[in-house]
Structures are given as structure tokens and as C-alpha cells.
Short mmCIF file of N, CA and C in Angstrom, two decimals:
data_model
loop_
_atom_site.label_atom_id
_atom_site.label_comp_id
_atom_site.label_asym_id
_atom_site.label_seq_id
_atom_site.Cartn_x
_atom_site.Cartn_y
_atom_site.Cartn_z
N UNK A 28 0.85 -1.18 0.00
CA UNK A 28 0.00 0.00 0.00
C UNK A 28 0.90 1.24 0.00
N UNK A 29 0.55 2.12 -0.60
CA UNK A 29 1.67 3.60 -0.78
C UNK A 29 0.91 4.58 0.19
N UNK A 30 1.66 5.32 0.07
CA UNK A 30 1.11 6.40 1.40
C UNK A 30 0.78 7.83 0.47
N UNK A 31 0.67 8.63 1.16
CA UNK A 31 -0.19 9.97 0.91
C UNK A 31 1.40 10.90 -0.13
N UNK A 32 2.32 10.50 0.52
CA UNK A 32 3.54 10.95 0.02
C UNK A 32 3.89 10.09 -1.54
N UNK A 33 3.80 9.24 -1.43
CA UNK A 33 4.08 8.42 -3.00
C UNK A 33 3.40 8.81 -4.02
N UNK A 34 2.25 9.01 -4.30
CA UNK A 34 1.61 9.67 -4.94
C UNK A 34 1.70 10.77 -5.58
N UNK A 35 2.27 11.16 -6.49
CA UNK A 35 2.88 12.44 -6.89
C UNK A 35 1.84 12.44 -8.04
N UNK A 36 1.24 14.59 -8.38
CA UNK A 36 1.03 14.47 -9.88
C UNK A 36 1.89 15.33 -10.11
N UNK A 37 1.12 16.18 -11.29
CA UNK A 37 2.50 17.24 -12.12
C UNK A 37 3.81 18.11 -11.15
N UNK A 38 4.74 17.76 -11.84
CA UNK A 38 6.13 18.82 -10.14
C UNK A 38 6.14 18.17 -9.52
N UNK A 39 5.84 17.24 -9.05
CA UNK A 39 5.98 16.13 -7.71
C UNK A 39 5.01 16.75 -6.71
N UNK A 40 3.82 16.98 -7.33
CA UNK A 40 3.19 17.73 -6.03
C UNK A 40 1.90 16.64 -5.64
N UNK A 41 1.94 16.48 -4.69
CA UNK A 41 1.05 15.24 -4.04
C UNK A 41 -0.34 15.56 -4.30
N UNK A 42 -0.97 14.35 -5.08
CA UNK A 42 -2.17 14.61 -5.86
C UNK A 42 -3.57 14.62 -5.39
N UNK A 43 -3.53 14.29 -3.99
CA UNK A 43 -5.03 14.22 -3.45
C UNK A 43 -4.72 15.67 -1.98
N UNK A 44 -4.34 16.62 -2.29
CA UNK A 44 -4.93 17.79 -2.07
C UNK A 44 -4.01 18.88 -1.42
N UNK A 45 -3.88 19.69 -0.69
CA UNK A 45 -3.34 19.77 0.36
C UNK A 45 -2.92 19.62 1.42
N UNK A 46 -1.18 19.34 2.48
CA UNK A 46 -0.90 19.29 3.06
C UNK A 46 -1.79 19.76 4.73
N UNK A 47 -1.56 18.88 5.60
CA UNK A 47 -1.50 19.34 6.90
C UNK A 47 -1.16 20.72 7.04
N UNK A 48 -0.25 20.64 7.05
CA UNK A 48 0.84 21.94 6.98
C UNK A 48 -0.14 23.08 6.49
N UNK A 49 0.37 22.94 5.12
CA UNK A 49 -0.44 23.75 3.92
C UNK A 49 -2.06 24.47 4.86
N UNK A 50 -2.55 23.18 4.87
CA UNK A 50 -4.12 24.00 5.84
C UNK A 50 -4.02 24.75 7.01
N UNK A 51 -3.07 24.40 7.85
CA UNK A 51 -2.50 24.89 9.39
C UNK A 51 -1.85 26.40 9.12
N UNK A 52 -1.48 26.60 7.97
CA UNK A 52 -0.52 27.71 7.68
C UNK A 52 -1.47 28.71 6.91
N UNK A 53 -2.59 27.97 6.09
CA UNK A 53 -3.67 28.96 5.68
C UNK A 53 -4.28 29.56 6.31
N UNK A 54 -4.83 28.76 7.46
CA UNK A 54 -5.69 29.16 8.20
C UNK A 54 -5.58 30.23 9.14
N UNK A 55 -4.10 30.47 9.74
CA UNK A 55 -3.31 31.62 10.02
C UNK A 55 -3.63 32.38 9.40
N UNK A 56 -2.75 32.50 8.05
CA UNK A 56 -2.66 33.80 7.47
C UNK A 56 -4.31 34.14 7.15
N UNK A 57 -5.43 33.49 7.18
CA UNK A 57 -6.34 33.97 6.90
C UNK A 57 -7.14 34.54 8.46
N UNK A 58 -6.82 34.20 9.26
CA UNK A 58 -6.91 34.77 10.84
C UNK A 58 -5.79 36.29 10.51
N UNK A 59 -5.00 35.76 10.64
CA UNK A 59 -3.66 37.08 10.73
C UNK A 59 -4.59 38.01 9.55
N UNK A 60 -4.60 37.90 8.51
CA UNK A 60 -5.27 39.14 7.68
C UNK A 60 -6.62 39.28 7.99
N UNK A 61 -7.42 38.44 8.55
CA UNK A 61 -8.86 38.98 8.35
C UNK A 61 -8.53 40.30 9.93
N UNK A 62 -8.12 39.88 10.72
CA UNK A 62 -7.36 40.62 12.01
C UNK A 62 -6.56 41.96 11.61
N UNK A 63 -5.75 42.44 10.68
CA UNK A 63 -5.45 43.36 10.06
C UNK A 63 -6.84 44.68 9.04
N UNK A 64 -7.36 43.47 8.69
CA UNK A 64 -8.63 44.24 7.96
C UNK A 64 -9.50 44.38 9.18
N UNK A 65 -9.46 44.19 9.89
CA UNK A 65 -10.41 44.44 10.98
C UNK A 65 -9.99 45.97 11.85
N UNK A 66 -8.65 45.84 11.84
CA UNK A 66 -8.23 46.96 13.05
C UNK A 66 -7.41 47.79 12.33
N UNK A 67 -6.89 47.84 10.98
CA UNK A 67 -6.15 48.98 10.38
C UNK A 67 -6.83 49.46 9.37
N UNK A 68 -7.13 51.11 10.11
CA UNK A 68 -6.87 52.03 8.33
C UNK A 68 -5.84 51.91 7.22
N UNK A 69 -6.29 51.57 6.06
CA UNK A 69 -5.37 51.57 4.90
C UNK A 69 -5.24 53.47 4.76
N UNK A 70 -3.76 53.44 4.28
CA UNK A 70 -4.14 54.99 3.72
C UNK A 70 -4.69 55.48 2.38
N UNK A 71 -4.68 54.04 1.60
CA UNK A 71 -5.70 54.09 -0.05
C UNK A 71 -6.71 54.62 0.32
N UNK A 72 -7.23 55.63 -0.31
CA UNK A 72 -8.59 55.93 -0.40
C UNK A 72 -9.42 55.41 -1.10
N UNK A 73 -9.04 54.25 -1.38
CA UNK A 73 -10.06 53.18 -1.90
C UNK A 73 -10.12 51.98 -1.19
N UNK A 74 -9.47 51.79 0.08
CA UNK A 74 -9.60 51.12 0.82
C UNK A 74 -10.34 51.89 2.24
N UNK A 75 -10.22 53.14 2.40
CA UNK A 75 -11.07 54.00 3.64
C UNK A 75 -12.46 53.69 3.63
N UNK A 76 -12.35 53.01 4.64
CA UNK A 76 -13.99 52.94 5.38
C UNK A 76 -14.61 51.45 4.99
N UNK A 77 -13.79 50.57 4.05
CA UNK A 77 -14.09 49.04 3.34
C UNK A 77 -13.82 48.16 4.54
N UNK A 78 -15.08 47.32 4.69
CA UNK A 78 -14.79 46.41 5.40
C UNK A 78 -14.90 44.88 4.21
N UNK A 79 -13.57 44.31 4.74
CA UNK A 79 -13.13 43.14 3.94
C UNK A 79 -13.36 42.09 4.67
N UNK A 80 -13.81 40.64 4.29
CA UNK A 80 -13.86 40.00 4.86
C UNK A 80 -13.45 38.38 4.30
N UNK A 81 -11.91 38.02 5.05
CA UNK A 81 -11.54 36.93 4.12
C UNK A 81 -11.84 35.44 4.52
N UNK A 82 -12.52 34.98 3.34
CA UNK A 82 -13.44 33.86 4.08
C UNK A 82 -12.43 32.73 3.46
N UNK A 83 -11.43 32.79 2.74
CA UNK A 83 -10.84 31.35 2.84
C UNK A 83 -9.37 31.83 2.42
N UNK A 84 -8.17 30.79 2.92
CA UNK A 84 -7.13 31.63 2.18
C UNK A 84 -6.59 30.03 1.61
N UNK A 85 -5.78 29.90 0.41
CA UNK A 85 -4.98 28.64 -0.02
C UNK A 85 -3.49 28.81 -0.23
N UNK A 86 -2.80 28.47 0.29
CA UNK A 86 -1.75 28.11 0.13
C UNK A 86 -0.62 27.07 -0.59
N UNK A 87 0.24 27.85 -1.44
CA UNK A 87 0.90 27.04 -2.35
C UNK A 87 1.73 25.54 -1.91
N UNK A 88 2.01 25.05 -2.41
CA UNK A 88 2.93 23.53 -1.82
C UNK A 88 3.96 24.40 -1.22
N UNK A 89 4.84 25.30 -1.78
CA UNK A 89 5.93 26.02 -1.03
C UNK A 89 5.92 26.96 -0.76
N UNK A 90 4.64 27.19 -0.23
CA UNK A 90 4.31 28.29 0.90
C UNK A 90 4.94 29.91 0.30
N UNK A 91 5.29 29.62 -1.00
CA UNK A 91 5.58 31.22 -0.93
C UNK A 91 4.15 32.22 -1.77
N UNK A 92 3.01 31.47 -2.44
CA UNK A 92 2.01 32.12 -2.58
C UNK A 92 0.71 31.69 -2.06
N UNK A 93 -0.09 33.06 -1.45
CA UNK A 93 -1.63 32.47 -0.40
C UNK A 93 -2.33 33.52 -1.55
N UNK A 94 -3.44 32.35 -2.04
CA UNK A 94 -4.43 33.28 -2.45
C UNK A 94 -5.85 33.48 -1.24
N UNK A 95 -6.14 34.86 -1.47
CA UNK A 95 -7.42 35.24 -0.18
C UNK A 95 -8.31 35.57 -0.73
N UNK A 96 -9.54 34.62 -0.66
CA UNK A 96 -10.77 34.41 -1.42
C UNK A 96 -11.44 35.83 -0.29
N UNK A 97 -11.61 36.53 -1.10
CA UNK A 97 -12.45 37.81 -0.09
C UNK A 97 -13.63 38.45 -0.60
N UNK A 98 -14.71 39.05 0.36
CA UNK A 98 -16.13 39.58 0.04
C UNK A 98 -16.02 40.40 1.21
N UNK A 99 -17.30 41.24 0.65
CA UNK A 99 -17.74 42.26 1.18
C UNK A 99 -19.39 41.96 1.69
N UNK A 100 -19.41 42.00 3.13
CA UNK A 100 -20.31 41.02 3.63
C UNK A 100 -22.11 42.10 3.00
N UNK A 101 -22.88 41.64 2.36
CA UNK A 101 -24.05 42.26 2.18
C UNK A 101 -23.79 43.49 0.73
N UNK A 102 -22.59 42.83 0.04
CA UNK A 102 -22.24 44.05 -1.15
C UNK A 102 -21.89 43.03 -1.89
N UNK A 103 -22.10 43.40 -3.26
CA UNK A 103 -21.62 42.76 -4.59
C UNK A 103 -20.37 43.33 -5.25
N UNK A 104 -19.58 44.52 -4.59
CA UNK A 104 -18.86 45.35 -5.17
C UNK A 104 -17.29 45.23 -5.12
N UNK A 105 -16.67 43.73 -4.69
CA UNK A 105 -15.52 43.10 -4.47
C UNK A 105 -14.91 43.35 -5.45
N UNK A 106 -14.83 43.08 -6.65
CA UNK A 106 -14.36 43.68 -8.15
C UNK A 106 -13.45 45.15 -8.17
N UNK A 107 -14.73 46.32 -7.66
CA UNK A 107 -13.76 47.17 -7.53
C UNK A 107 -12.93 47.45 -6.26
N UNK A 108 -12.62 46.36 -5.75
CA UNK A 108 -11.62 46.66 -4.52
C UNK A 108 -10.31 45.92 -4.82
N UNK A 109 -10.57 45.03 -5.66
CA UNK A 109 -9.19 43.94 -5.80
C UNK A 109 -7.95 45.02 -6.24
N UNK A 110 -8.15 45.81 -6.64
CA UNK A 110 -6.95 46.74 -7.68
C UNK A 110 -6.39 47.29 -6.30
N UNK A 111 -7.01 47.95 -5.35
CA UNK A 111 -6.55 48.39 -3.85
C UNK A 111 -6.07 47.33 -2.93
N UNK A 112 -6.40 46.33 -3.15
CA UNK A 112 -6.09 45.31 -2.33
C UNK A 112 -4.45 44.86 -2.74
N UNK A 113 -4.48 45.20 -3.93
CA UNK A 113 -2.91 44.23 -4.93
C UNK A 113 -2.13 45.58 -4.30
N UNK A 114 -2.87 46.38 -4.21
CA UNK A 114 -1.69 47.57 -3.91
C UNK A 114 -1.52 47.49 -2.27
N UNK A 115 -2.28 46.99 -1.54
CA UNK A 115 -1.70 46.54 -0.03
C UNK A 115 -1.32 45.41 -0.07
N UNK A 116 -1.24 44.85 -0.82
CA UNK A 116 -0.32 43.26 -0.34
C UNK A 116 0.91 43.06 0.06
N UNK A 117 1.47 44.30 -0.46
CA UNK A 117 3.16 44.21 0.37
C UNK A 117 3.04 44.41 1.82
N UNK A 118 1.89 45.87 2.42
CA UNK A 118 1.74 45.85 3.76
C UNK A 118 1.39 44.81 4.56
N UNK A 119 0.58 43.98 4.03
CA UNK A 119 0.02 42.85 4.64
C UNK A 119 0.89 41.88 4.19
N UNK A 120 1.71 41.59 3.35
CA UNK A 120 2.58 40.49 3.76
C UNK A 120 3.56 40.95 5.01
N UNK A 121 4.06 42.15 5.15
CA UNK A 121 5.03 42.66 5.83
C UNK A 121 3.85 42.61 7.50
N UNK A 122 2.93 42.79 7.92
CA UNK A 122 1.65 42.52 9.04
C UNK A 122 1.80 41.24 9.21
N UNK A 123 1.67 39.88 7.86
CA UNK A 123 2.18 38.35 8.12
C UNK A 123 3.13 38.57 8.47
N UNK A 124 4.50 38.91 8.07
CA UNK A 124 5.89 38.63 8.89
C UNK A 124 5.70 39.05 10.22
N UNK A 125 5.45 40.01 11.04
CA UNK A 125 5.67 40.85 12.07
C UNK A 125 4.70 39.17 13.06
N UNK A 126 3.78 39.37 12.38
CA UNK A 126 2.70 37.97 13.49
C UNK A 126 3.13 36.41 13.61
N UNK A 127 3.70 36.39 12.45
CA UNK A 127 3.91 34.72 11.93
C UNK A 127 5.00 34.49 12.14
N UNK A 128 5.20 32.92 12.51
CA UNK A 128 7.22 32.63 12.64
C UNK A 128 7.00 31.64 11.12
N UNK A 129 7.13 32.03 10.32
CA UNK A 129 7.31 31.17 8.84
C UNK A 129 8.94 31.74 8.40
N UNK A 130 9.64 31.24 7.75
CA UNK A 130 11.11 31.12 7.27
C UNK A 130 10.87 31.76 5.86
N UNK A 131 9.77 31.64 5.52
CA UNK A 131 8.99 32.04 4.10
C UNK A 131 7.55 32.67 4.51
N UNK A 132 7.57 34.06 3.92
CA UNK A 132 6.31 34.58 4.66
C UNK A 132 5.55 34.86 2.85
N UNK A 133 4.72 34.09 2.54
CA UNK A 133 3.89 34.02 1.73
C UNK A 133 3.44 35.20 0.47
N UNK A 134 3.48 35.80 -0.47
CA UNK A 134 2.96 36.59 -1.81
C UNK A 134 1.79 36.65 -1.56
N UNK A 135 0.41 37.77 -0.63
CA UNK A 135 -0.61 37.47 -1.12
C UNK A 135 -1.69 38.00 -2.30
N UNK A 136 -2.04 37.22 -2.96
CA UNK A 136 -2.86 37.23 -4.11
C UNK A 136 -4.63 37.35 -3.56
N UNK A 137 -5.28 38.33 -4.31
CA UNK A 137 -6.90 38.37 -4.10
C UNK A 137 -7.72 37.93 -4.61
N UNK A 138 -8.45 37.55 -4.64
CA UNK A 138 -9.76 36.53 -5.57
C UNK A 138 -11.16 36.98 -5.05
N UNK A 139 -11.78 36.93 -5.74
CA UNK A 139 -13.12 37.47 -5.12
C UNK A 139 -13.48 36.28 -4.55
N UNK A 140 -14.89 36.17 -3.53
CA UNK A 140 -15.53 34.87 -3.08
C UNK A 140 -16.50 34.85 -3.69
N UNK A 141 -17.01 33.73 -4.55
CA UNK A 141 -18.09 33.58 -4.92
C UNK A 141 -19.08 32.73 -4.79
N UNK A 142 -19.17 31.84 -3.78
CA UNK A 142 -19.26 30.79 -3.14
C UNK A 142 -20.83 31.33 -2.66
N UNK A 143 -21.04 32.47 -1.81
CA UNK A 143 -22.46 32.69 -1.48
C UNK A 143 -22.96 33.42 -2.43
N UNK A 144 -22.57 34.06 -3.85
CA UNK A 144 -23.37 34.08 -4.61
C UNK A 144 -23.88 32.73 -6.03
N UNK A 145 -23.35 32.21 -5.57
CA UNK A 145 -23.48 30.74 -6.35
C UNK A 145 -24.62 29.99 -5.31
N UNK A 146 -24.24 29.92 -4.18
CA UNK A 146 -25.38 29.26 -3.20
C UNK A 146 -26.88 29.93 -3.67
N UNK A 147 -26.89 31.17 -3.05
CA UNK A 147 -28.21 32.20 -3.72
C UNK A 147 -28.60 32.12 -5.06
N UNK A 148 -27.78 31.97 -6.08
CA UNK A 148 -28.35 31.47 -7.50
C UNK A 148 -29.01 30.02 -7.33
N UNK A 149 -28.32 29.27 -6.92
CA UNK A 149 -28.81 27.69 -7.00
C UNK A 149 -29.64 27.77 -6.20
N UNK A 150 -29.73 27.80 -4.86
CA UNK A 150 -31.32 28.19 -3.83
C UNK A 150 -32.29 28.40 -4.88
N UNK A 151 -31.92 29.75 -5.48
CA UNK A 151 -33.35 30.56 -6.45
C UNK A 151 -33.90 29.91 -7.34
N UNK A 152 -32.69 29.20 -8.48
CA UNK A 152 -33.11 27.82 -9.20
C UNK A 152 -33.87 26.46 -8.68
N UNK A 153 -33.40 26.30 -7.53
CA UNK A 153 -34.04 25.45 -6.88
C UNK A 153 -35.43 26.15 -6.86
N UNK A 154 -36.18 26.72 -6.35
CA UNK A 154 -37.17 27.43 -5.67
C UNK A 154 -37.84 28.22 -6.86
N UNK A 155 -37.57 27.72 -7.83
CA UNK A 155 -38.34 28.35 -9.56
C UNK A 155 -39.48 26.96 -9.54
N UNK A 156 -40.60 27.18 -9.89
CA UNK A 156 -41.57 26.78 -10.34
C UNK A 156 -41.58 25.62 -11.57
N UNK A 157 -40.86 25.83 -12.18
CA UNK A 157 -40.25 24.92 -13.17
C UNK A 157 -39.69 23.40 -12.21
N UNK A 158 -38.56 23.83 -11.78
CA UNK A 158 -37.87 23.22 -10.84
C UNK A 158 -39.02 22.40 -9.99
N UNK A 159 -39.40 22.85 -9.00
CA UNK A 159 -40.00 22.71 -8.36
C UNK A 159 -41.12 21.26 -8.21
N UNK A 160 -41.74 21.96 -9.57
CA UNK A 160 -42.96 20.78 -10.47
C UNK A 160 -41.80 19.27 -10.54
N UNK A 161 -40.53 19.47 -11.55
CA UNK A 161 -39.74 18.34 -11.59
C UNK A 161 -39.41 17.57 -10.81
N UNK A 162 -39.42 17.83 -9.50
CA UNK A 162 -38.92 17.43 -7.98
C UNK A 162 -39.72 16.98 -7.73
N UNK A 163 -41.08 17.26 -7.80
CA UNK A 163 -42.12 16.43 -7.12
C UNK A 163 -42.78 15.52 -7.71
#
């Protein structure tokens, strides 16, 4: 029987998912930044007065890039914040170093979340009349 390590796909990178590690180290930096967006003014004025909220972060096999799946809780308007966000990522990697003991303190990258507007579409589909009739 082979273990979780033998298993390699493309790069030698182990094919059924992410590391221990990998999740333990996300989950930080997504504590450590949602904790930064919580208690610091940016001086962008396109970041003044935005509340961010990062609901998942992933981390590369070698930990040097975290992407941060982020929304704006009760707004659709995440799109125009990513361009302000790429422009704080050096501060907030430099906020990860100061909190984190990593040897490698992570590149972070922004992504919108789209996860609860995909739920709310499919709910609504579900809950169409069409739908509905088929189910029963």
C-alpha cells in the first residue's frame, strides 16, 4: 500500500490535495489578515472605510504564494476593490511577517468569493416553479 507521500502528480506535487501543513498555515494567514482588515486604516482611499472580509485563504505547496478568497459582507462590489487590495499586499505580507514565525512569509494574491453568490443562485433555481414541479 503507498502512502499519501508516494503519490505524486504534475512537479511532484502530491495529488489528493493539500498538506496538513499547507491548511494549518492557511488558516493563520487567513486569521492574521482577516485581524489586520479588521483593526487597520489603509491609507488608499479606496480602501477608507471598506470592510473586507476573508473567508478562505490557499496556500501554495511552497508556501511562498496564499491566495485570499475575499467579500464584502451584504455588497456585490468586491471587483472594484481587488486593484486596492494588490496595492496593499506588500503591507500585509510585511503585518504576516511581524505575526507569523514562517522562514517564508507568503505573496498574497486576491480573488473574489463567490461561493455565497453561487449558493443564492442555486437556492433561487431550486425554488423556480419549473424546478420545483420536476422534484415532485
Amino acid at each position: 500500500m503507498s502512502s499519501r507521500h508516494d503519490i505524486k502528480g504534475p512537479a511532484g506535487i502530491a495529488a489528493d490535495g493539500p498538506s496538513t501543513r499547507q491548511l494549518r498555515v492557511a488558516e493563520e494567514v487567513r486569521r492574521v489578515l482577516s485581524d489586520v482588515f479588521a483593526r487597520t486604516e489603509f491609507r488608499d482611499p479606496e480602501l477608507f472605510d471598506v470592510h473586507v472580509t476573508v473567508t478562505e485563504v490557499r496556500i501554495s505547496p511552497d508556501f511562498r504564494h496564499a491566495t485570499a478568497f475575499v467579500a464584502r459582507l451584504g455588497r456585490t462590489d468586491i471587483d472594484e476593490v481587488l486593484p486596492a487590495l494588490k496595492r496593499a499586499a506588500p503591507f500585509l505580507r510585511k503585518a504576516l511577517s511581524k505575526t507569523m514565525r514562517l522562514r517564508i512569509v507568503p505573496e498574497v494574491h486576491f480573488q473574489p468569493d463567490t461561493a455565497l453568490d453561487n449558493a443564492m443562485e442555486l437556492d433561487q433555481i431550486l425554488r423556480s416553479p419549473e424546478v420545483r414541479r420536476d422534484l415532485d
